């Protein structure tokens, strides 16, 4: 059984630097019963939130990731989020970041290309993304710097800051 926590938000947008852990944070929200969408086009955020509000009996809380994969429409996020907050004051924007050195290491370890790398070096792609996201970081309700966090630490931060607290004695059992 879930207990409503004063920190819990019913609509969460997760954004930030590529390689900072946005997907891992989305998974934590999903584990706690949020309806989750990764890489939702920016222009669909308002429609998605409205649909979630209309389906409140079935979808109590939702979380989504938007980032530079959305292309040029990302610059519309501050206006879209401001309009969303007027309709739904419970909406929250979480910005994820890490140091350039850590992001560079994470991309080299995973061998995944940075979404803005194209004809740029990895560090130039990271810097370009950081510049594109500067105005979005400024409007975020919360910033998580994952520079010093491993995946379990990140999960704990998300749980402690944003998610419901289970009743003492509740236990989840998984049988495989």
CSV table of N, CA and C in Angstrom, one decimal:
chain,number,residue,atom,x,y,z
A,1,UNK,N,0.8,-1.2,0.0
A,1,UNK,CA,0.0,0.0,0.0
A,1,UNK,C,0.9,1.2,0.0
A,2,UNK,N,0.5,2.2,-0.8
A,2,UNK,CA,1.3,3.4,-0.9
A,2,UNK,C,0.8,4.5,0.0
A,3,UNK,N,1.7,5.3,0.6
A,3,UNK,CA,1.3,6.4,1.4
A,3,UNK,C,1.7,7.7,0.7
A,4,UNK,N,0.8,8.6,0.6
A,4,UNK,CA,1.1,9.9,-0.1
A,4,UNK,C,2.1,10.7,0.7
A,5,UNK,N,3.2,11.1,0.0
A,5,UNK,CA,4.3,11.8,0.7
A,5,UNK,C,4.2,13.3,0.1
A,6,UNK,N,4.4,14.2,1.0
A,6,UNK,CA,4.3,15.6,0.6
A,6,UNK,C,5.3,16.0,-0.5
A,7,UNK,N,6.4,15.2,-0.7
A,7,UNK,CA,7.4,15.5,-1.7
A,7,UNK,C,7.0,14.9,-3.1
A,8,UNK,N,6.0,14.0,-3.1
A,8,UNK,CA,5.6,13.3,-4.3
A,8,UNK,C,4.9,14.3,-5.3
A,9,UNK,N,5.3,14.2,-6.5
A,9,UNK,CA,4.7,15.0,-7.6
A,9,UNK,C,3.9,14.1,-8.5
A,10,UNK,N,2.8,14.6,-9.1
A,10,UNK,CA,2.0,13.7,-10.0
A,10,UNK,C,2.5,13.7,-11.4
A,11,UNK,N,3.3,14.7,-11.8
A,11,UNK,CA,3.8,14.8,-13.2
A,11,UNK,C,5.2,15.3,-13.2
A,12,UNK,N,6.2,14.4,-13.6
A,12,UNK,CA,7.6,14.7,-13.5
A,12,UNK,C,8.2,14.7,-14.9
A,13,UNK,N,8.9,15.8,-15.2
A,13,UNK,CA,9.7,15.8,-16.4
A,13,UNK,C,11.2,15.7,-16.0
A,14,UNK,N,11.9,14.8,-16.6
A,14,UNK,CA,13.3,14.6,-16.3
A,14,UNK,C,14.1,15.0,-17.6
A,15,UNK,N,15.0,15.8,-17.4
A,15,UNK,CA,15.8,16.3,-18.6
A,15,UNK,C,17.3,16.5,-18.1
A,16,UNK,N,18.1,16.9,-19.0
A,16,UNK,CA,19.5,17.2,-18.6
A,16,UNK,C,20.5,16.6,-19.6
A,17,UNK,N,21.7,16.5,-19.1
A,17,UNK,CA,22.8,16.1,-19.9
A,17,UNK,C,22.8,14.6,-20.3
A,18,UNK,N,23.1,14.3,-21.5
A,18,UNK,CA,23.2,12.9,-22.0
A,18,UNK,C,24.3,12.3,-21.2
A,19,UNK,N,24.0,11.1,-20.7
A,19,UNK,CA,25.0,10.3,-19.9
A,19,UNK,C,24.9,10.7,-18.4
A,20,UNK,N,24.0,11.5,-18.0
A,20,UNK,CA,23.9,11.9,-16.6
A,20,UNK,C,23.0,11.0,-15.7
A,21,UNK,N,22.3,10.0,-16.4
A,21,UNK,CA,21.5,9.1,-15.6
A,21,UNK,C,20.0,9.3,-15.7
A,22,UNK,N,19.5,10.0,-16.8
A,22,UNK,CA,18.1,10.3,-16.9
A,22,UNK,C,17.3,9.0,-17.0
A,23,UNK,N,17.8,8.0,-17.8
A,23,UNK,CA,17.1,6.8,-17.9
A,23,UNK,C,17.0,6.0,-16.6
A,24,UNK,N,18.1,6.0,-15.9
A,24,UNK,CA,18.1,5.3,-14.6
A,24,UNK,C,17.1,6.0,-13.6
A,25,UNK,N,16.9,7.3,-13.6
A,25,UNK,CA,16.0,8.0,-12.8
A,25,UNK,C,14.5,7.6,-13.2
A,26,UNK,N,14.3,7.6,-14.5
A,26,UNK,CA,13.0,7.2,-15.1
A,26,UNK,C,12.6,5.8,-14.6
A,27,UNK,N,13.6,4.9,-14.6
A,27,UNK,CA,13.3,3.5,-14.1
A,27,UNK,C,12.9,3.5,-12.7
A,28,UNK,N,13.5,4.3,-11.8
A,28,UNK,CA,13.1,4.4,-10.4
A,28,UNK,C,11.7,4.8,-10.3
A,29,UNK,N,11.3,5.9,-11.0
A,29,UNK,CA,9.9,6.3,-11.0
A,29,UNK,C,9.0,5.2,-11.4
A,30,UNK,N,9.4,4.5,-12.5
A,30,UNK,CA,8.6,3.4,-13.0
A,30,UNK,C,8.4,2.3,-11.9
A,31,UNK,N,9.5,2.0,-11.2
A,31,UNK,CA,9.5,1.0,-10.1
A,31,UNK,C,8.5,1.4,-9.0
A,32,UNK,N,8.2,2.7,-8.9
A,32,UNK,CA,7.3,3.2,-7.9
A,32,UNK,C,5.9,3.4,-8.4
A,33,UNK,N,5.6,2.9,-9.6
A,33,UNK,CA,4.2,2.9,-10.1
A,33,UNK,C,3.9,4.1,-11.0
A,34,UNK,N,4.9,4.9,-11.3
A,34,UNK,CA,4.6,6.0,-12.3
A,34,UNK,C,4.5,5.4,-13.7
A,35,UNK,N,3.6,6.0,-14.5
A,35,UNK,CA,3.5,5.7,-15.9
A,35,UNK,C,4.6,6.5,-16.6
A,36,UNK,N,5.5,5.8,-17.3
A,36,UNK,CA,6.7,6.5,-17.8
A,36,UNK,C,6.9,6.4,-19.3
A,37,UNK,N,7.4,7.5,-19.8
A,37,UNK,CA,7.7,7.6,-21.3
A,37,UNK,C,9.1,8.2,-21.4
A,38,UNK,N,9.9,7.6,-22.3
A,38,UNK,CA,11.2,8.1,-22.6
A,38,UNK,C,11.2,8.7,-24.0
A,39,UNK,N,11.8,9.9,-24.1
A,39,UNK,CA,12.0,10.6,-25.4
A,39,UNK,C,10.7,11.0,-26.0
A,40,UNK,N,9.8,11.5,-25.2
A,40,UNK,CA,8.6,12.1,-25.7
A,40,UNK,C,8.9,13.4,-26.4
A,41,UNK,N,8.3,13.5,-27.6
A,41,UNK,CA,8.5,14.8,-28.3
A,41,UNK,C,8.0,16.0,-27.5
A,42,UNK,N,8.8,17.0,-27.5
A,42,UNK,CA,8.6,18.2,-26.6
A,42,UNK,C,7.1,18.7,-26.8
A,43,UNK,N,6.7,18.8,-28.1
A,43,UNK,CA,5.4,19.4,-28.4
A,43,UNK,C,4.2,18.5,-27.9
A,44,UNK,N,4.5,17.3,-27.4
A,44,UNK,CA,3.4,16.5,-26.9
A,44,UNK,C,3.3,16.5,-25.4
A,45,UNK,N,4.2,17.2,-24.7
A,45,UNK,CA,4.2,17.2,-23.3
A,45,UNK,C,2.8,17.7,-22.7
A,46,UNK,N,2.3,18.8,-23.2
A,46,UNK,CA,1.0,19.3,-22.7
A,46,UNK,C,-0.1,18.4,-23.0
A,47,UNK,N,-0.1,17.8,-24.1
A,47,UNK,CA,-1.2,16.8,-24.5
A,47,UNK,C,-1.1,15.6,-23.6
A,48,UNK,N,0.1,15.1,-23.4
A,48,UNK,CA,0.3,13.9,-22.5
A,48,UNK,C,-0.1,14.2,-21.1
A,49,UNK,N,0.2,15.4,-20.6
A,49,UNK,CA,-0.1,15.7,-19.2
A,49,UNK,C,-1.7,15.8,-19.1
A,50,UNK,N,-2.3,16.4,-20.1
A,50,UNK,CA,-3.8,16.5,-20.1
A,50,UNK,C,-4.4,15.1,-20.1
A,51,UNK,N,-3.9,14.2,-20.9
A,51,UNK,CA,-4.4,12.8,-21.0
A,51,UNK,C,-4.2,12.1,-19.6
A,52,UNK,N,-3.1,12.3,-19.0
A,52,UNK,CA,-2.8,11.7,-17.7
A,52,UNK,C,-3.8,12.3,-16.6
A,53,UNK,N,-4.1,13.6,-16.7
A,53,UNK,CA,-5.0,14.2,-15.7
A,53,UNK,C,-6.4,13.6,-15.9
A,54,UNK,N,-6.8,13.5,-17.2
A,54,UNK,CA,-8.1,13.0,-17.5
A,54,UNK,C,-8.3,11.5,-17.1
A,55,UNK,N,-7.2,10.8,-17.1
A,55,UNK,CA,-7.2,9.4,-16.7
A,55,UNK,C,-6.7,9.2,-15.3
A,56,UNK,N,-7.0,10.1,-14.4
A,56,UNK,CA,-6.4,10.1,-13.1
A,56,UNK,C,-6.7,8.8,-12.3
A,57,UNK,N,-7.9,8.2,-12.6
A,57,UNK,CA,-8.2,7.0,-11.9
A,57,UNK,C,-7.3,5.8,-12.2
A,58,UNK,N,-6.8,5.9,-13.5
A,58,UNK,CA,-5.9,4.8,-13.9
A,58,UNK,C,-4.4,5.2,-13.9
A,59,UNK,N,-4.1,6.5,-14.1
A,59,UNK,CA,-2.8,7.0,-14.1
A,59,UNK,C,-2.7,8.1,-13.0
A,60,UNK,N,-2.2,7.6,-11.8
A,60,UNK,CA,-2.1,8.6,-10.7
A,60,UNK,C,-0.9,9.5,-10.8
A,61,UNK,N,0.2,9.0,-11.3
A,61,UNK,CA,1.4,9.7,-11.5
A,61,UNK,C,2.2,9.3,-12.7
A,62,UNK,N,2.8,10.3,-13.4
A,62,UNK,CA,3.6,10.0,-14.6
A,62,UNK,C,4.9,10.7,-14.6
A,63,UNK,N,5.8,10.1,-15.3
A,63,UNK,CA,7.2,10.8,-15.5
A,63,UNK,C,7.6,10.6,-16.9
A,64,UNK,N,8.4,11.5,-17.4
A,64,UNK,CA,8.9,11.4,-18.8
A,64,UNK,C,10.2,12.0,-18.9
A,65,UNK,N,11.0,11.6,-19.9
A,65,UNK,CA,12.3,12.1,-20.2
A,65,UNK,C,12.2,12.8,-21.5
A,66,UNK,N,12.7,14.1,-21.5
A,66,UNK,CA,12.9,14.8,-22.8
A,66,UNK,C,14.3,15.3,-22.7
A,67,UNK,N,14.9,15.4,-23.9
A,67,UNK,CA,16.3,15.8,-23.9
A,67,UNK,C,16.7,16.2,-25.3
A,68,UNK,N,18.0,16.4,-25.6
A,68,UNK,CA,18.4,16.9,-26.9
A,68,UNK,C,18.0,16.0,-28.1
A,69,UNK,N,17.6,14.8,-27.8
A,69,UNK,CA,17.1,13.9,-28.9
A,69,UNK,C,15.9,14.5,-29.5
A,70,UNK,N,15.2,15.4,-28.8
A,70,UNK,CA,14.0,16.1,-29.3
A,70,UNK,C,14.3,17.1,-30.3
A,71,UNK,N,15.6,17.4,-30.5
A,71,UNK,CA,16.0,18.4,-31.6
A,71,UNK,C,15.7,19.8,-31.2
A,72,UNK,N,15.5,20.7,-32.2
A,72,UNK,CA,15.3,22.1,-32.0
A,72,UNK,C,14.1,22.5,-31.1
A,73,UNK,N,13.1,21.6,-31.0
A,73,UNK,CA,12.0,21.9,-30.2
A,73,UNK,C,12.3,22.0,-28.7
A,74,UNK,N,13.4,21.5,-28.3
A,74,UNK,CA,13.8,21.6,-26.9
A,74,UNK,C,13.8,23.0,-26.4
A,75,UNK,N,14.1,24.0,-27.3
A,75,UNK,CA,14.1,25.4,-26.8
A,75,UNK,C,12.7,25.8,-26.4
A,76,UNK,N,11.7,25.1,-26.7
A,76,UNK,CA,10.3,25.4,-26.3
A,76,UNK,C,10.0,25.0,-24.9
A,77,UNK,N,10.8,24.1,-24.3
A,77,UNK,CA,10.5,23.5,-23.0
A,77,UNK,C,10.3,24.5,-21.9
A,78,UNK,N,11.0,25.6,-21.7
A,78,UNK,CA,10.7,26.6,-20.7
A,78,UNK,C,9.3,27.1,-20.8
A,79,UNK,N,8.9,27.5,-21.9
A,79,UNK,CA,7.5,28.0,-22.1
A,79,UNK,C,6.5,26.9,-21.8
A,80,UNK,N,6.7,25.8,-22.4
A,80,UNK,CA,5.8,24.7,-22.2
A,80,UNK,C,5.6,24.3,-20.7
A,81,UNK,N,6.8,24.3,-20.0
A,81,UNK,CA,6.8,24.0,-18.6
A,81,UNK,C,6.1,25.1,-17.8
A,82,UNK,N,6.3,26.3,-18.1
A,82,UNK,CA,5.6,27.4,-17.4
A,82,UNK,C,4.1,27.3,-17.6
A,83,UNK,N,3.7,27.0,-18.8
A,83,UNK,CA,2.2,26.9,-19.0
A,83,UNK,C,1.7,25.7,-18.3
A,84,UNK,N,2.5,24.6,-18.2
A,84,UNK,CA,2.0,23.4,-17.5
A,84,UNK,C,1.9,23.6,-16.0
A,85,UNK,N,2.8,24.4,-15.4
A,85,UNK,CA,2.8,24.7,-14.0
A,85,UNK,C,1.5,25.5,-13.6
A,86,UNK,N,1.0,26.3,-14.6
A,86,UNK,CA,-0.2,27.1,-14.3
A,86,UNK,C,-1.4,26.1,-14.2
A,87,UNK,N,-1.4,25.1,-15.0
A,87,UNK,CA,-2.5,24.1,-15.1
A,87,UNK,C,-2.3,23.1,-13.9
A,88,UNK,N,-1.1,22.7,-13.7
A,88,UNK,CA,-0.8,21.6,-12.8
A,88,UNK,C,0.4,22.0,-11.9
A,89,UNK,N,0.1,22.7,-10.8
A,89,UNK,CA,1.2,23.2,-9.9
A,89,UNK,C,2.0,22.0,-9.3
A,90,UNK,N,1.5,20.8,-9.4
A,90,UNK,CA,2.2,19.6,-8.9
A,90,UNK,C,3.3,19.1,-9.9
A,91,UNK,N,3.3,19.7,-11.1
A,91,UNK,CA,4.3,19.3,-12.1
A,91,UNK,C,5.7,19.7,-11.6
A,92,UNK,N,6.7,18.9,-11.9
A,92,UNK,CA,8.1,19.2,-11.5
A,92,UNK,C,9.0,18.8,-12.6
A,93,UNK,N,10.1,19.7,-12.7
A,93,UNK,CA,11.2,19.5,-13.6
A,93,UNK,C,12.4,19.1,-12.9
A,94,UNK,N,13.0,18.0,-13.2
A,94,UNK,CA,14.3,17.5,-12.6
A,94,UNK,C,15.3,17.6,-13.7
A,95,UNK,N,16.4,18.3,-13.4
A,95,UNK,CA,17.5,18.4,-14.3
A,95,UNK,C,18.7,17.6,-13.8
A,96,UNK,N,19.2,16.7,-14.7
A,96,UNK,CA,20.3,15.8,-14.4
A,96,UNK,C,21.6,16.4,-15.1
A,97,UNK,N,22.7,16.3,-14.3
A,97,UNK,CA,24.0,16.7,-14.9
A,97,UNK,C,25.1,16.0,-14.2
A,98,UNK,N,26.3,16.1,-14.8
A,98,UNK,CA,27.5,15.5,-14.3
A,98,UNK,C,28.7,16.3,-14.9
A,99,UNK,N,29.8,16.2,-14.3
A,99,UNK,CA,31.0,16.9,-14.8
A,99,UNK,C,31.3,16.5,-16.3
A,100,UNK,N,32.0,17.3,-17.0
A,100,UNK,CA,32.4,17.0,-18.4
A,100,UNK,C,33.3,15.7,-18.4
A,101,UNK,N,34.2,15.7,-17.4
A,101,UNK,CA,35.1,14.6,-17.4
A,101,UNK,C,34.4,13.2,-17.1
A,102,UNK,N,33.4,13.2,-16.3
A,102,UNK,CA,32.6,12.0,-16.0
A,102,UNK,C,31.8,11.7,-17.2
A,103,UNK,N,31.1,12.6,-17.8
A,103,UNK,CA,30.3,12.3,-19.0
A,103,UNK,C,31.2,11.7,-20.1
A,104,UNK,N,32.4,12.3,-20.3
A,104,UNK,CA,33.3,11.8,-21.3
A,104,UNK,C,33.7,10.3,-21.0
A,105,UNK,N,33.9,10.0,-19.7
A,105,UNK,CA,34.3,8.7,-19.3
A,105,UNK,C,33.1,7.7,-19.5
A,106,UNK,N,31.9,8.2,-19.1
A,106,UNK,CA,30.7,7.3,-19.3
A,106,UNK,C,30.5,7.0,-20.8
A,107,UNK,N,30.6,8.0,-21.7
A,107,UNK,CA,30.4,7.7,-23.1
A,107,UNK,C,31.5,6.8,-23.6
A,108,UNK,N,32.7,6.9,-23.2
A,108,UNK,CA,33.8,6.0,-23.6
A,108,UNK,C,33.6,4.6,-23.1
A,109,UNK,N,33.0,4.4,-21.9
A,109,UNK,CA,32.8,3.1,-21.3
A,109,UNK,C,31.6,2.4,-22.0
A,110,UNK,N,30.6,3.1,-22.4
A,110,UNK,CA,29.4,2.5,-23.0
A,110,UNK,C,29.6,2.4,-24.5
A,111,UNK,N,30.5,3.2,-25.1
A,111,UNK,CA,30.7,3.2,-26.6
A,111,UNK,C,29.5,3.7,-27.3
A,112,UNK,N,28.6,4.3,-26.6
A,112,UNK,CA,27.4,4.9,-27.3
A,112,UNK,C,27.8,6.3,-27.8
A,113,UNK,N,27.4,6.7,-28.9
A,113,UNK,CA,27.7,8.0,-29.4
A,113,UNK,C,26.9,9.1,-28.7
A,114,UNK,N,27.5,10.2,-28.5
A,114,UNK,CA,26.8,11.4,-27.9
A,114,UNK,C,25.8,11.9,-28.9
A,115,UNK,N,24.6,12.2,-28.6
A,115,UNK,CA,23.6,12.6,-29.6
A,115,UNK,C,23.9,13.8,-30.4
A,116,UNK,N,24.8,14.7,-29.9
A,116,UNK,CA,25.2,15.9,-30.6
A,116,UNK,C,26.6,15.8,-31.2
A,117,UNK,N,27.2,14.6,-31.1
A,117,UNK,CA,28.6,14.5,-31.6
A,117,UNK,C,28.7,14.7,-33.1
A,118,UNK,N,27.9,14.1,-33.9
A,118,UNK,CA,28.0,14.2,-35.3
A,118,UNK,C,29.4,14.5,-35.9
A,119,UNK,N,29.7,15.7,-36.3
A,119,UNK,CA,31.0,16.0,-36.8
A,119,UNK,C,31.9,16.7,-35.7
A,120,UNK,N,31.5,16.6,-34.5
A,120,UNK,CA,32.2,17.2,-33.4
A,120,UNK,C,33.0,16.2,-32.6
A,121,UNK,N,33.9,16.6,-31.8
A,121,UNK,CA,34.6,15.8,-30.9
A,121,UNK,C,33.6,15.5,-29.7
A,122,UNK,N,33.8,14.5,-28.9
A,122,UNK,CA,32.9,14.2,-27.8
A,122,UNK,C,32.8,15.4,-26.9
A,123,UNK,N,33.9,16.0,-26.5
A,123,UNK,CA,33.9,17.1,-25.6
A,123,UNK,C,33.2,18.3,-26.2
A,124,UNK,N,33.3,18.5,-27.5
A,124,UNK,CA,32.6,19.6,-28.2
A,124,UNK,C,31.1,19.4,-28.1
A,125,UNK,N,30.7,18.1,-28.3
A,125,UNK,CA,29.3,17.7,-28.2
A,125,UNK,C,28.7,17.9,-26.9
A,126,UNK,N,29.5,17.6,-25.8
A,126,UNK,CA,29.1,17.8,-24.4
A,126,UNK,C,28.9,19.3,-24.2
A,127,UNK,N,29.9,20.1,-24.6
A,127,UNK,CA,29.8,21.5,-24.4
A,127,UNK,C,28.6,22.2,-25.1
A,128,UNK,N,28.4,21.7,-26.3
A,128,UNK,CA,27.2,22.2,-27.1
A,128,UNK,C,25.9,21.9,-26.4
A,129,UNK,N,25.8,20.7,-25.9
A,129,UNK,CA,24.6,20.3,-25.2
A,129,UNK,C,24.4,21.1,-23.9
A,130,UNK,N,25.5,21.3,-23.2
A,130,UNK,CA,25.5,22.1,-21.9
A,130,UNK,C,24.9,23.5,-22.2
A,131,UNK,N,25.4,24.1,-23.3
A,131,UNK,CA,25.0,25.4,-23.7
A,131,UNK,C,23.5,25.4,-24.1
A,132,UNK,N,23.1,24.4,-24.8
A,132,UNK,CA,21.7,24.3,-25.2
A,132,UNK,C,20.7,24.2,-24.0
A,133,UNK,N,21.2,23.5,-23.0
A,133,UNK,CA,20.3,23.2,-21.8
A,133,UNK,C,20.4,24.2,-20.7
A,134,UNK,N,21.3,25.2,-20.9
A,134,UNK,CA,21.5,26.2,-19.8
A,134,UNK,C,20.2,26.9,-19.3
A,135,UNK,N,19.3,27.3,-20.2
A,135,UNK,CA,18.1,28.0,-19.8
A,135,UNK,C,17.1,27.0,-19.2
A,136,UNK,N,17.2,25.7,-19.5
A,136,UNK,CA,16.3,24.7,-18.9
A,136,UNK,C,16.8,24.4,-17.5
A,137,UNK,N,18.1,24.4,-17.3
A,137,UNK,CA,18.6,24.1,-16.0
A,137,UNK,C,18.2,25.2,-15.0
A,138,UNK,N,18.1,26.4,-15.5
A,138,UNK,CA,17.8,27.6,-14.7
A,138,UNK,C,16.3,27.5,-14.2
A,139,UNK,N,15.4,26.9,-14.9
A,139,UNK,CA,14.0,26.8,-14.5
A,139,UNK,C,13.7,25.5,-13.7
A,140,UNK,N,14.7,24.6,-13.6
A,140,UNK,CA,14.4,23.3,-13.0
A,140,UNK,C,14.0,23.5,-11.5
A,141,UNK,N,13.1,22.6,-11.1
A,141,UNK,CA,12.7,22.6,-9.6
A,141,UNK,C,13.8,22.0,-8.8
A,142,UNK,N,14.6,21.1,-9.4
A,142,UNK,CA,15.6,20.3,-8.7
A,142,UNK,C,16.7,19.9,-9.7
A,143,UNK,N,17.9,19.9,-9.2
A,143,UNK,CA,19.1,19.5,-10.0
A,143,UNK,C,19.8,18.4,-9.3
A,144,UNK,N,20.1,17.3,-10.0
A,144,UNK,CA,20.8,16.2,-9.4
A,144,UNK,C,22.1,16.1,-10.2
A,145,UNK,N,23.2,16.3,-9.5
A,145,UNK,CA,24.6,16.1,-10.0
A,145,UNK,C,25.0,14.7,-9.8
A,146,UNK,N,25.2,13.9,-10.8
A,146,UNK,CA,25.6,12.5,-10.6
A,146,UNK,C,27.1,12.3,-10.7
A,147,UNK,N,27.9,13.3,-10.7
A,147,UNK,CA,29.3,13.2,-10.9
A,147,UNK,C,29.9,12.1,-9.9
A,148,UNK,N,29.5,12.2,-8.7
A,148,UNK,CA,30.0,11.3,-7.6
A,148,UNK,C,29.1,10.2,-7.3
A,149,UNK,N,28.0,9.9,-8.1
A,149,UNK,CA,27.1,8.9,-7.7
A,149,UNK,C,27.2,7.7,-8.6
A,150,UNK,N,27.1,6.5,-7.9
A,150,UNK,CA,27.0,5.3,-8.7
A,150,UNK,C,25.5,5.0,-8.9
A,151,UNK,N,25.1,4.0,-9.6
A,151,UNK,CA,23.7,3.8,-9.9
A,151,UNK,C,22.8,3.6,-8.6
A,152,UNK,N,23.3,2.9,-7.6
A,152,UNK,CA,22.6,2.6,-6.4
A,152,UNK,C,22.4,3.9,-5.6
A,153,UNK,N,23.5,4.7,-5.5
A,153,UNK,CA,23.4,6.0,-4.9
A,153,UNK,C,22.4,6.9,-5.5
A,154,UNK,N,22.3,6.9,-6.9
A,154,UNK,CA,21.3,7.7,-7.6
A,154,UNK,C,19.9,7.2,-7.3
A,155,UNK,N,19.7,5.9,-7.3
A,155,UNK,CA,18.4,5.4,-6.9
A,155,UNK,C,18.0,5.9,-5.5
A,156,UNK,N,18.9,5.8,-4.6
A,156,UNK,CA,18.6,6.3,-3.2
A,156,UNK,C,18.3,7.8,-3.2
A,157,UNK,N,19.0,8.6,-3.9
A,157,UNK,CA,18.7,10.0,-4.0
A,157,UNK,C,17.3,10.3,-4.5
A,158,UNK,N,17.0,9.6,-5.6
A,158,UNK,CA,15.6,9.8,-6.2
A,158,UNK,C,14.5,9.3,-5.2
A,159,UNK,N,14.8,8.2,-4.6
A,159,UNK,CA,13.8,7.6,-3.6
A,159,UNK,C,13.6,8.6,-2.5
A,160,UNK,N,14.7,9.1,-1.9
A,160,UNK,CA,14.6,9.9,-0.7
A,160,UNK,C,14.1,11.3,-1.0
A,161,UNK,N,14.3,11.8,-2.2
A,161,UNK,CA,13.9,13.2,-2.5
A,161,UNK,C,12.5,13.3,-3.0
A,162,UNK,N,12.1,12.3,-3.8
A,162,UNK,CA,10.8,12.4,-4.6
A,162,UNK,C,9.7,11.4,-4.4
A,163,UNK,N,10.1,10.3,-3.9
A,163,UNK,CA,9.1,9.2,-4.0
A,163,UNK,C,8.4,8.8,-2.6
A,164,UNK,N,7.4,8.1,-2.8
A,164,UNK,CA,6.6,7.8,-1.6
A,164,UNK,C,7.4,6.9,-0.6
A,165,UNK,N,7.1,7.1,0.6
A,165,UNK,CA,7.7,6.2,1.7
A,165,UNK,C,6.8,5.1,1.9
A,166,UNK,N,7.4,3.9,1.9
A,166,UNK,CA,6.5,2.7,2.2
A,166,UNK,C,6.3,2.6,3.7
A,167,UNK,N,5.2,2.1,4.0
A,167,UNK,CA,4.9,1.8,5.4
A,167,UNK,C,6.0,0.9,6.0
A,168,UNK,N,6.4,1.1,7.2
A,168,UNK,CA,7.3,0.3,7.9
A,168,UNK,C,6.7,-1.1,8.0
A,169,UNK,N,7.5,-2.1,7.6
A,169,UNK,CA,7.0,-3.5,7.6
A,169,UNK,C,6.6,-4.0,6.2
A,170,UNK,N,6.3,-3.0,5.2
A,170,UNK,CA,6.0,-3.5,3.9
A,170,UNK,C,7.2,-4.2,3.3
A,171,UNK,N,6.9,-5.2,2.6
A,171,UNK,CA,7.9,-6.0,1.9
A,171,UNK,C,7.5,-6.4,0.5
A,172,UNK,N,8.4,-6.2,-0.4
A,172,UNK,CA,8.1,-6.7,-1.7
A,172,UNK,C,8.9,-8.0,-2.0
A,173,UNK,N,8.2,-9.0,-2.5
A,173,UNK,CA,8.8,-10.3,-2.7
A,173,UNK,C,8.6,-10.6,-4.2
A,174,UNK,N,9.7,-11.0,-4.9
A,174,UNK,CA,9.7,-11.4,-6.3
A,174,UNK,C,10.1,-12.8,-6.3
A,175,UNK,N,9.3,-13.6,-7.0
A,175,UNK,CA,9.5,-15.1,-7.2
A,175,UNK,C,9.8,-15.3,-8.6
A,176,UNK,N,10.9,-15.9,-9.0
A,176,UNK,CA,11.2,-16.2,-10.4
A,176,UNK,C,11.3,-17.7,-10.5
